[in-house]
Amino acid sequence: MSSTANDKALSFPYVDGLAHGVVRYQRCAACNAAQRLARFACTACGSRDVRWHDASGRGTVFAVSRVHRAPTEAFKALAPYDLVLVDLAEGARVMGHASAGLAIGDAVRAEVFRVADHDLLRFAPDR
Amino acid sequence: MNTSYIRGAGTTRFGRMDGKGALDLMAEAAEQALDDAGLARAEVDGVLCGYATTLPHLMLATLFAERFGIEPSYAHGMQMGGATGAGMVMLARELVRSGRCRNVLVVAGENRASGQQRDNAIQTLAQVGDPDYEVPNGGSVPAYYALLASRYMHETGLTEADLADFAVLMRANASRHPLAQLRTPITRDEVLASKTIASPLKLLDCCPISDGGVAILVSDTPHPACDLAITGAGQAHRHQHLTAVSDTHNFGAHDAAQRAFSEAGRARGDIDYLAIYDSFTITLAILLEETGFAPRGGSAARLRDGAFAPDGPLALNTHGGLLSFGHSGVAGGMSHVAEAWLQMSGRAGDRQISPRRRAFVHADGGVLSSHVSLILERRD
């Protein structure tokens, strides 16, 4: 969990989920729309009744980049590393690391690893 | 409502200027803009300042006004990321149109290159990412744009060679500007061979980090030699974070441009000069395509047809853009407007192009997050 994690924070369930090896996302109880990031209200219908759910961790690669120029010392040790945006099966989108060689459209599955005191997602091919 | 005009502009050299702080660069540009506009300090009644990452301050516009020796009746700072400069010009126009102000000094400057370590600059900029979902992954602004580029290229067929051609054009333009940071011409092969920052973006697809300042004077009275009115403006803010992007064919640039064209009562075909934000080559390609100046995936083909060359029908960033003139934060985004002003008023010296009457300006902040479009027209 992030050293700054605050259990009152809007995004706490996501950060806490990663600490427990689970990808969490919000879904609107009124219209069922999955939300990206943490929201105060549904982006589709405006309802304030958005609730946290556990995702399966399965999804599809939406975008991918191999990062050679890392922003911090902790990540310079890891570089080059692959970052992806993944569309989860449940409809939300998340950013994470990925095993090398993934392409847009590949089916993937999430695991959690730890860098610089943060629990992070890493996606690998879903076989 | 009153008409608002660009009446003057000033630009410092861009690059490394050790020892100069944000206020020094702002003052140097502002002094030039007042000279250009033929205005005395006492005539400036509005001040809008862009933020400086090297000088975080609660009230930068008031601080600047004190140092610069003016007492405006309206002043504050603004933060819209890379769209701040165009956003300030838009607000200055509204202040003049409403009669609130007569002469608004829009100014920004920052010692972004020499005032901090490169790693600090990169980490500061990365904070446009979400602090829980994105930044902890080791994201950076180039990495966010690289992800976006991978998707956009997948959808449209744009290639790395296509992007490289934009870097080559911006460098060729900068080679003709005496104040530009990067003036040595480059080739497509050199861009493609430059080291990867975050695939598909390579070093020469990315703008440099610069020191520099730019000021624009927006007034209710035109410059005696050039009647250049701001006739349309529009904004759009559809997301902050890359993860929240809902439509890769409308990041918001389309909406902002539509609003500006509608207000000006103009169409794309009326435009003969383009001032488009170019933090990365992919930014420039996407913005040209989304604002309707090239078909999807077709911006580089238009470039190769000569459309965006200085002597083409849609001269683009004739100063070299952020990619080669340089990027000193808010001032970097304002340099496009300053150059449009010089070209349209026929005072661009050795790099003067054929007469132009209507410019389209577009800037984005964040990760194609905040968008501002402007239309500038010669009325004389």
mmCIF file of N, CA, C and O in Angstrom, chain A residues 2 11 14-15 24 36-39 52 61-73 75-76 81 83-85 93-97 104 115 118 120-121, chain B residues 118-119 122-123 126 130-140 142-144 146-148 150-151 154-155 196-200 241-248:
data_model
loop_
_atom_site.group_PDB
_atom_site.id
_atom_site.type_symbol
_atom_site.label_atom_id
_atom_site.label_comp_id
_atom_site.label_asym_id
_atom_site.label_seq_id
_atom_site.Cartn_x
_atom_site.Cartn_y
_atom_site.Cartn_z
ATOM 1 N N SER A 2 0.400 2.292 -0.614
ATOM 2 C CA SER A 2 1.161 3.532 -0.672
ATOM 3 C C SER A 2 1.403 4.064 0.733
ATOM 4 O O SER A 2 0.546 3.959 1.607
ATOM 5 N N SER A 11 -9.911 7.140 -3.513
ATOM 6 C CA SER A 11 -9.316 6.019 -4.243
ATOM 7 C C SER A 11 -8.781 4.930 -3.305
ATOM 8 O O SER A 11 -8.158 3.979 -3.777
ATOM 9 N N TYR A 14 -9.110 1.213 -4.190
ATOM 10 C CA TYR A 14 -8.240 0.730 -5.265
ATOM 11 C C TYR A 14 -6.855 0.389 -4.711
ATOM 12 O O TYR A 14 -6.334 -0.710 -4.932
ATOM 13 N N VAL A 15 -6.286 1.337 -3.967
ATOM 14 C CA VAL A 15 -4.943 1.153 -3.406
ATOM 15 C C VAL A 15 -4.942 -0.033 -2.435
ATOM 16 O O VAL A 15 -4.036 -0.878 -2.445
ATOM 17 N N ARG A 24 -9.675 -3.425 -7.965
ATOM 18 C CA ARG A 24 -11.032 -2.952 -7.682
ATOM 19 C C ARG A 24 -11.398 -1.804 -8.604
ATOM 20 O O ARG A 24 -10.531 -1.052 -9.044
ATOM 21 N N ARG A 36 -13.776 4.644 -14.721
ATOM 22 C CA ARG A 36 -12.312 4.594 -14.732
ATOM 23 C C ARG A 36 -11.784 5.539 -13.664
ATOM 24 O O ARG A 36 -12.342 6.616 -13.485
ATOM 25 N N LEU A 37 -10.704 5.175 -13.001
ATOM 26 C CA LEU A 37 -10.166 5.940 -11.873
ATOM 27 C C LEU A 37 -11.243 6.019 -10.792
ATOM 28 O O LEU A 37 -12.205 5.240 -10.817
ATOM 29 N N ALA A 38 -11.095 6.920 -9.840
ATOM 30 C CA ALA A 38 -12.067 7.024 -8.736
ATOM 31 C C ALA A 38 -12.934 8.254 -8.951
ATOM 32 O O ALA A 38 -12.426 9.338 -9.218
ATOM 33 N N ARG A 39 -14.226 8.074 -8.838
ATOM 34 C CA ARG A 39 -15.174 9.145 -9.171
ATOM 35 C C ARG A 39 -16.136 9.404 -8.019
ATOM 36 O O ARG A 39 -16.533 8.490 -7.306
ATOM 37 N N TRP A 52 -17.864 0.107 -5.172
ATOM 38 C CA TRP A 52 -16.637 -0.630 -5.483
ATOM 39 C C TRP A 52 -16.909 -2.117 -5.641
ATOM 40 O O TRP A 52 -17.683 -2.698 -4.880
ATOM 41 N N VAL A 61 -5.344 -5.626 -23.872
ATOM 42 C CA VAL A 61 -4.408 -4.494 -23.972
ATOM 43 C C VAL A 61 -4.990 -3.420 -24.898
ATOM 44 O O VAL A 61 -5.339 -3.709 -26.048
ATOM 45 N N PHE A 62 -5.086 -2.194 -24.367
ATOM 46 C CA PHE A 62 -5.592 -1.055 -25.145
ATOM 47 C C PHE A 62 -4.442 -0.237 -25.721
ATOM 48 O O PHE A 62 -4.544 0.305 -26.821
ATOM 49 N N ALA A 63 -3.350 -0.124 -24.970
ATOM 50 C CA ALA A 63 -2.184 0.650 -25.411
ATOM 51 C C ALA A 63 -0.956 0.095 -24.721
ATOM 52 O O ALA A 63 -1.055 -0.446 -23.607
ATOM 53 N N VAL A 64 0.200 0.209 -25.376
ATOM 54 C CA VAL A 64 1.434 -0.349 -24.799
ATOM 55 C C VAL A 64 2.639 0.504 -25.175
ATOM 56 O O VAL A 64 2.722 1.008 -26.298
ATOM 57 N N SER A 65 3.554 0.680 -24.233
ATOM 58 C CA SER A 65 4.804 1.398 -24.503
ATOM 59 C C SER A 65 5.935 0.782 -23.695
ATOM 60 O O SER A 65 5.743 0.385 -22.537
ATOM 61 N N ARG A 66 7.123 0.699 -24.298
ATOM 62 C CA ARG A 66 8.308 0.288 -23.547
ATOM 63 C C ARG A 66 9.041 1.548 -23.113
ATOM 64 O O ARG A 66 9.506 2.327 -23.952
ATOM 65 N N VAL A 67 9.131 1.739 -21.809
ATOM 66 C CA VAL A 67 9.733 2.954 -21.253
ATOM 67 C C VAL A 67 11.220 2.734 -21.029
ATOM 68 O O VAL A 67 11.616 1.834 -20.273
ATOM 69 N N HIS A 68 12.045 3.530 -21.706
ATOM 70 C CA HIS A 68 13.501 3.450 -21.541
ATOM 71 C C HIS A 68 14.016 4.527 -20.601
ATOM 72 O O HIS A 68 15.016 4.347 -19.932
ATOM 73 N N ARG A 69 13.331 5.681 -20.613
ATOM 74 C CA ARG A 69 13.779 6.816 -19.803
ATOM 75 C C ARG A 69 12.875 6.881 -18.569
ATOM 76 O O ARG A 69 11.770 7.414 -18.622
ATOM 77 N N ALA A 70 13.341 6.292 -17.456
ATOM 78 C CA ALA A 70 12.529 6.224 -16.241
ATOM 79 C C ALA A 70 12.622 7.534 -15.464
ATOM 80 O O ALA A 70 13.652 8.192 -15.490
ATOM 81 N N PRO A 71 11.545 7.896 -14.764
ATOM 82 C CA PRO A 71 11.536 9.189 -14.078
ATOM 83 C C PRO A 71 12.228 9.198 -12.716
ATOM 84 O O PRO A 71 12.589 10.262 -12.239
ATOM 85 N N THR A 72 12.387 8.042 -12.081
ATOM 86 C CA THR A 72 12.964 8.027 -10.727
ATOM 87 C C THR A 72 14.019 6.918 -10.616
ATOM 88 O O THR A 72 14.074 6.001 -11.439
ATOM 89 N N GLU A 73 14.822 6.992 -9.562
ATOM 90 C CA GLU A 73 15.898 6.011 -9.366
ATOM 91 C C GLU A 73 15.345 4.588 -9.297
ATOM 92 O O GLU A 73 15.903 3.664 -9.884
ATOM 93 N N PHE A 75 12.797 3.282 -10.635
ATOM 94 C CA PHE A 75 12.387 2.760 -11.940
ATOM 95 C C PHE A 75 13.545 2.694 -12.927
ATOM 96 O O PHE A 75 13.507 1.906 -13.866
ATOM 97 N N LYS A 76 14.582 3.507 -12.700
ATOM 98 C CA LYS A 76 15.759 3.394 -13.572
ATOM 99 C C LYS A 76 16.367 1.998 -13.445
ATOM 100 O O LYS A 76 16.883 1.441 -14.403
ATOM 101 N N TYR A 81 11.078 -0.955 -19.126
ATOM 102 C CA TYR A 81 9.908 -1.720 -18.662
ATOM 103 C C TYR A 81 8.711 -1.361 -19.532
ATOM 104 O O TYR A 81 8.664 -0.289 -20.128
ATOM 105 N N LEU A 83 4.796 -0.489 -20.066
ATOM 106 C CA LEU A 83 3.559 -0.007 -19.458
ATOM 107 C C LEU A 83 2.406 -0.279 -20.415
ATOM 108 O O LEU A 83 2.574 -0.205 -21.635
ATOM 109 N N VAL A 84 1.263 -0.591 -19.843
ATOM 110 C CA VAL A 84 0.066 -0.833 -20.664
ATOM 111 C C VAL A 84 -1.137 -0.137 -20.052
ATOM 112 O O VAL A 84 -1.171 0.136 -18.845
ATOM 113 N N LEU A 85 -2.090 0.163 -20.906
ATOM 114 C CA LEU A 85 -3.450 0.441 -20.462
ATOM 115 C C LEU A 85 -4.238 -0.799 -20.833
ATOM 116 O O LEU A 85 -4.127 -1.294 -21.963
ATOM 117 N N ARG A 93 -10.858 0.696 -17.141
ATOM 118 C CA ARG A 93 -9.524 0.684 -17.761
ATOM 119 C C ARG A 93 -8.508 1.028 -16.682
ATOM 120 O O ARG A 93 -8.764 1.924 -15.870
ATOM 121 N N VAL A 94 -7.380 0.330 -16.675
ATOM 122 C CA VAL A 94 -6.336 0.610 -15.679
ATOM 123 C C VAL A 94 -4.960 0.631 -16.337
ATOM 124 O O VAL A 94 -4.748 0.035 -17.394
ATOM 125 N N MET A 95 -4.025 1.329 -15.691
ATOM 126 C CA MET A 95 -2.630 1.347 -16.137
ATOM 127 C C MET A 95 -1.840 0.351 -15.304
ATOM 128 O O MET A 95 -2.099 0.199 -14.110
ATOM 129 N N GLY A 96 -0.889 -0.320 -15.932
ATOM 130 C CA GLY A 96 -0.040 -1.230 -15.184
ATOM 131 C C GLY A 96 1.227 -1.549 -15.954
ATOM 132 O O GLY A 96 1.411 -1.078 -17.083
ATOM 133 N N HIS A 97 2.100 -2.325 -15.338
ATOM 134 C CA HIS A 97 3.265 -2.860 -16.038
ATOM 135 C C HIS A 97 2.828 -4.087 -16.825
ATOM 136 O O HIS A 97 1.692 -4.546 -16.678
ATOM 137 N N ILE A 104 -1.284 -4.531 -28.662
ATOM 138 C CA ILE A 104 -2.664 -4.072 -28.536
ATOM 139 C C ILE A 104 -3.603 -5.208 -28.966
ATOM 140 O O ILE A 104 -3.375 -5.861 -29.987
ATOM 141 N N VAL A 115 7.027 -2.027 -6.177
ATOM 142 C CA VAL A 115 8.186 -1.191 -6.498
ATOM 143 C C VAL A 115 8.093 0.092 -5.673
ATOM 144 O O VAL A 115 7.038 0.725 -5.628
ATOM 145 N N HIS A 118 5.163 0.833 -3.437
ATOM 146 C CA HIS A 118 3.833 0.837 -4.050
ATOM 147 C C HIS A 118 3.525 -0.554 -4.596
ATOM 148 O O HIS A 118 4.383 -1.187 -5.207
ATOM 149 N N LEU A 120 1.807 -2.508 -7.421
ATOM 150 C CA LEU A 120 1.480 -2.152 -8.803
ATOM 151 C C LEU A 120 0.950 -3.365 -9.544
ATOM 152 O O LEU A 120 1.284 -4.503 -9.229
ATOM 153 N N LEU A 121 0.153 -3.085 -10.574
ATOM 154 C CA LEU A 121 -0.332 -4.158 -11.440
ATOM 155 C C LEU A 121 0.735 -4.522 -12.462
ATOM 156 O O LEU A 121 1.469 -3.665 -12.944
ATOM 157 N N ARG B 118 17.222 18.055 -14.226
ATOM 158 C CA ARG B 118 16.354 17.474 -15.252
ATOM 159 C C ARG B 118 15.374 16.454 -14.649
ATOM 160 O O ARG B 118 14.195 16.447 -14.976
ATOM 161 N N ASP B 119 15.875 15.606 -13.729
ATOM 162 C CA ASP B 119 14.997 14.600 -13.129
ATOM 163 C C ASP B 119 13.846 15.254 -12.358
ATOM 164 O O ASP B 119 12.728 14.753 -12.358
ATOM 165 N N ILE B 122 11.238 16.423 -14.808
ATOM 166 C CA ILE B 122 10.474 15.297 -15.354
ATOM 167 C C ILE B 122 9.476 14.783 -14.311
ATOM 168 O O ILE B 122 8.328 14.475 -14.615
ATOM 169 N N GLN B 123 9.921 14.737 -13.035
ATOM 170 C CA GLN B 123 9.022 14.250 -11.977
ATOM 171 C C GLN B 123 7.878 15.230 -11.712
ATOM 172 O O GLN B 123 6.750 14.817 -11.468
ATOM 173 N N ALA B 126 5.387 14.800 -14.421
ATOM 174 C CA ALA B 126 4.682 13.508 -14.353
ATOM 175 C C ALA B 126 3.463 13.589 -13.449
ATOM 176 O O ALA B 126 2.562 12.758 -13.534
ATOM 177 N N ASP B 130 -2.441 10.507 -12.575
ATOM 178 C CA ASP B 130 -3.201 10.250 -11.350
ATOM 179 C C ASP B 130 -2.248 9.719 -10.269
ATOM 180 O O ASP B 130 -1.486 8.790 -10.527
ATOM 181 N N PRO B 131 -2.310 10.294 -9.055
ATOM 182 C CA PRO B 131 -1.328 9.936 -8.020
ATOM 183 C C PRO B 131 -1.462 8.507 -7.500
ATOM 184 O O PRO B 131 -0.505 7.972 -6.943
ATOM 185 N N ASP B 132 -2.607 7.874 -7.647
ATOM 186 C CA ASP B 132 -2.784 6.497 -7.174
ATOM 187 C C ASP B 132 -2.782 5.473 -8.302
ATOM 188 O O ASP B 132 -2.308 4.359 -8.135
ATOM 189 N N TYR B 133 -3.315 5.853 -9.457
ATOM 190 C CA TYR B 133 -3.499 4.887 -10.544
ATOM 191 C C TYR B 133 -2.378 4.936 -11.590
ATOM 192 O O TYR B 133 -2.174 3.971 -12.316
ATOM 193 N N GLU B 134 -1.709 6.072 -11.734
ATOM 194 C CA GLU B 134 -0.770 6.224 -12.852
ATOM 195 C C GLU B 134 0.669 6.505 -12.416
ATOM 196 O O GLU B 134 1.584 5.758 -12.763
ATOM 197 N N VAL B 135 0.866 7.580 -11.662
ATOM 198 C CA VAL B 135 2.231 8.001 -11.314
ATOM 199 C C VAL B 135 3.055 6.901 -10.634
ATOM 200 O O VAL B 135 4.233 6.726 -10.960
ATOM 201 N N PRO B 136 2.465 6.098 -9.704
ATOM 202 C CA PRO B 136 3.287 5.074 -9.037
ATOM 203 C C PRO B 136 3.866 4.035 -9.992
ATOM 204 O O PRO B 136 4.822 3.344 -9.652
ATOM 205 N N ASN B 137 3.323 3.929 -11.210
ATOM 206 C CA ASN B 137 3.829 2.946 -12.180
ATOM 207 C C ASN B 137 5.159 3.351 -12.807
ATOM 208 O O ASN B 137 5.695 2.626 -13.641
ATOM 209 N N GLY B 138 5.681 4.518 -12.434
ATOM 210 C CA GLY B 138 6.894 4.993 -13.098
ATOM 211 C C GLY B 138 6.521 5.671 -14.398
ATOM 212 O O GLY B 138 7.254 5.618 -15.376
ATOM 213 N N GLY B 139 5.353 6.306 -14.391
ATOM 214 C CA GLY B 139 4.900 7.038 -15.568
ATOM 215 C C GLY B 139 5.611 8.374 -15.659
ATOM 216 O O GLY B 139 6.194 8.855 -14.690
ATOM 217 N N SER B 140 5.580 8.950 -16.835
ATOM 218 C CA SER B 140 6.131 10.279 -17.075
ATOM 219 C C SER B 140 5.301 10.848 -18.211
ATOM 220 O O SER B 140 4.557 10.106 -18.858
ATOM 221 N N PRO B 142 6.265 11.818 -21.206
ATOM 222 C CA PRO B 142 6.538 11.079 -22.456
ATOM 223 C C PRO B 142 5.906 9.683 -22.469
ATOM 224 O O PRO B 142 5.407 9.241 -23.506
ATOM 225 N N ALA B 143 5.909 8.997 -21.330
ATOM 226 C CA ALA B 143 5.323 7.645 -21.302
ATOM 227 C C ALA B 143 3.811 7.703 -21.512
ATOM 228 O O ALA B 143 3.246 6.858 -22.208
ATOM 229 N N TYR B 144 3.148 8.706 -20.924
ATOM 230 C CA TYR B 144 1.693 8.817 -21.128
ATOM 231 C C TYR B 144 1.399 9.081 -22.603
ATOM 232 O O TYR B 144 0.491 8.495 -23.190
ATOM 233 N N ALA B 146 3.317 8.337 -25.056
ATOM 234 C CA ALA B 146 3.723 7.159 -25.829
ATOM 235 C C ALA B 146 2.601 6.128 -25.851
ATOM 236 O O ALA B 146 2.312 5.518 -26.883
ATOM 237 N N LEU B 147 1.959 5.926 -24.707
ATOM 238 C CA LEU B 147 0.822 4.995 -24.651
ATOM 239 C C LEU B 147 -0.281 5.457 -25.596
ATOM 240 O O LEU B 147 -0.841 4.675 -26.375
ATOM 241 N N LEU B 148 -0.544 6.750 -25.502
ATOM 242 C CA LEU B 148 -1.580 7.330 -26.351
ATOM 243 C C LEU B 148 -1.198 7.186 -27.843
ATOM 244 O O LEU B 148 -2.036 6.850 -28.687
ATOM 245 N N SER B 150 0.679 4.866 -29.153
ATOM 246 C CA SER B 150 0.575 3.469 -29.601
ATOM 247 C C SER B 150 -0.854 3.178 -30.042
ATOM 248 O O SER B 150 -1.087 2.522 -31.053
ATOM 249 N N ARG B 151 -1.817 3.679 -29.278
ATOM 250 C CA ARG B 151 -3.215 3.423 -29.608
ATOM 251 C C ARG B 151 -3.636 4.181 -30.871
ATOM 252 O O ARG B 151 -4.298 3.631 -31.761
ATOM 253 N N HIS B 154 -2.192 2.679 -33.936
ATOM 254 C CA HIS B 154 -2.875 1.416 -34.206
ATOM 255 C C HIS B 154 -4.209 1.675 -34.914
ATOM 256 O O HIS B 154 -4.580 0.958 -35.848
ATOM 257 N N GLU B 155 -4.896 2.717 -34.511
ATOM 258 C CA GLU B 155 -6.222 2.992 -35.074
ATOM 259 C C GLU B 155 -6.169 3.681 -36.420
ATOM 260 O O GLU B 155 -7.079 3.527 -37.237
ATOM 261 N N THR B 196 15.396 5.729 -27.889
ATOM 262 C CA THR B 196 13.996 5.600 -27.480
ATOM 263 C C THR B 196 13.817 6.167 -26.078
ATOM 264 O O THR B 196 14.592 5.849 -25.170
ATOM 265 N N ILE B 197 12.798 7.007 -25.913
ATOM 266 C CA ILE B 197 12.428 7.500 -24.582
ATOM 267 C C ILE B 197 11.345 6.579 -24.024
ATOM 268 O O ILE B 197 11.479 6.022 -22.939
ATOM 269 N N ALA B 198 10.254 6.441 -24.760
ATOM 270 C CA ALA B 198 9.192 5.486 -24.440
ATOM 271 C C ALA B 198 8.568 5.157 -25.791
ATOM 272 O O ALA B 198 8.017 6.043 -26.442
ATOM 273 N N SER B 199 8.693 3.911 -26.224
ATOM 274 C CA SER B 199 8.267 3.561 -27.578
ATOM 275 C C SER B 199 6.790 3.888 -27.767
ATOM 276 O O SER B 199 5.999 3.681 -26.837
ATOM 277 N N PRO B 200 6.390 4.440 -28.897
ATOM 278 C CA PRO B 200 7.170 4.658 -30.119
ATOM 279 C C PRO B 200 7.898 6.003 -30.165
ATOM 280 O O PRO B 200 8.408 6.374 -31.216
ATOM 281 N N HIS B 241 -6.828 12.707 -16.862
ATOM 282 C CA HIS B 241 -5.844 11.622 -16.921
ATOM 283 C C HIS B 241 -6.005 10.745 -18.160
ATOM 284 O O HIS B 241 -7.123 10.501 -18.624
ATOM 285 N N LEU B 242 -4.861 10.252 -18.614
ATOM 286 C CA LEU B 242 -4.835 9.354 -19.768
ATOM 287 C C LEU B 242 -5.820 8.191 -19.599
ATOM 288 O O LEU B 242 -6.545 7.839 -20.534
ATOM 289 N N THR B 243 -5.847 7.604 -18.400
ATOM 290 C CA THR B 243 -6.716 6.451 -18.156
ATOM 291 C C THR B 243 -8.190 6.787 -18.366
ATOM 292 O O THR B 243 -9.000 5.918 -18.651
ATOM 293 N N ALA B 244 -8.530 8.068 -18.225
ATOM 294 C CA ALA B 244 -9.937 8.476 -18.326
ATOM 295 C C ALA B 244 -10.352 8.877 -19.738
ATOM 296 O O ALA B 244 -11.523 9.193 -19.965
ATOM 297 N N VAL B 245 -9.414 8.865 -20.687
ATOM 298 C CA VAL B 245 -9.764 9.259 -22.060
ATOM 299 C C VAL B 245 -10.894 8.374 -22.579
ATOM 300 O O VAL B 245 -10.787 7.151 -22.568
ATOM 301 N N SER B 246 -11.972 9.000 -23.042
ATOM 302 C CA SER B 246 -13.124 8.193 -23.455
ATOM 303 C C SER B 246 -13.211 8.022 -24.959
ATOM 304 O O SER B 246 -13.876 7.113 -25.436
ATOM 305 N N ASP B 247 -12.546 8.906 -25.734
ATOM 306 C CA ASP B 247 -12.683 8.833 -27.187
ATOM 307 C C ASP B 247 -11.384 9.324 -27.827
ATOM 308 O O ASP B 247 -11.081 10.512 -27.793
ATOM 309 N N THR B 248 -10.631 8.392 -28.425
ATOM 310 C CA THR B 248 -9.338 8.766 -29.004
ATOM 311 C C THR B 248 -9.499 9.534 -30.315
ATOM 312 O O THR B 248 -8.514 9.927 -30.922
#
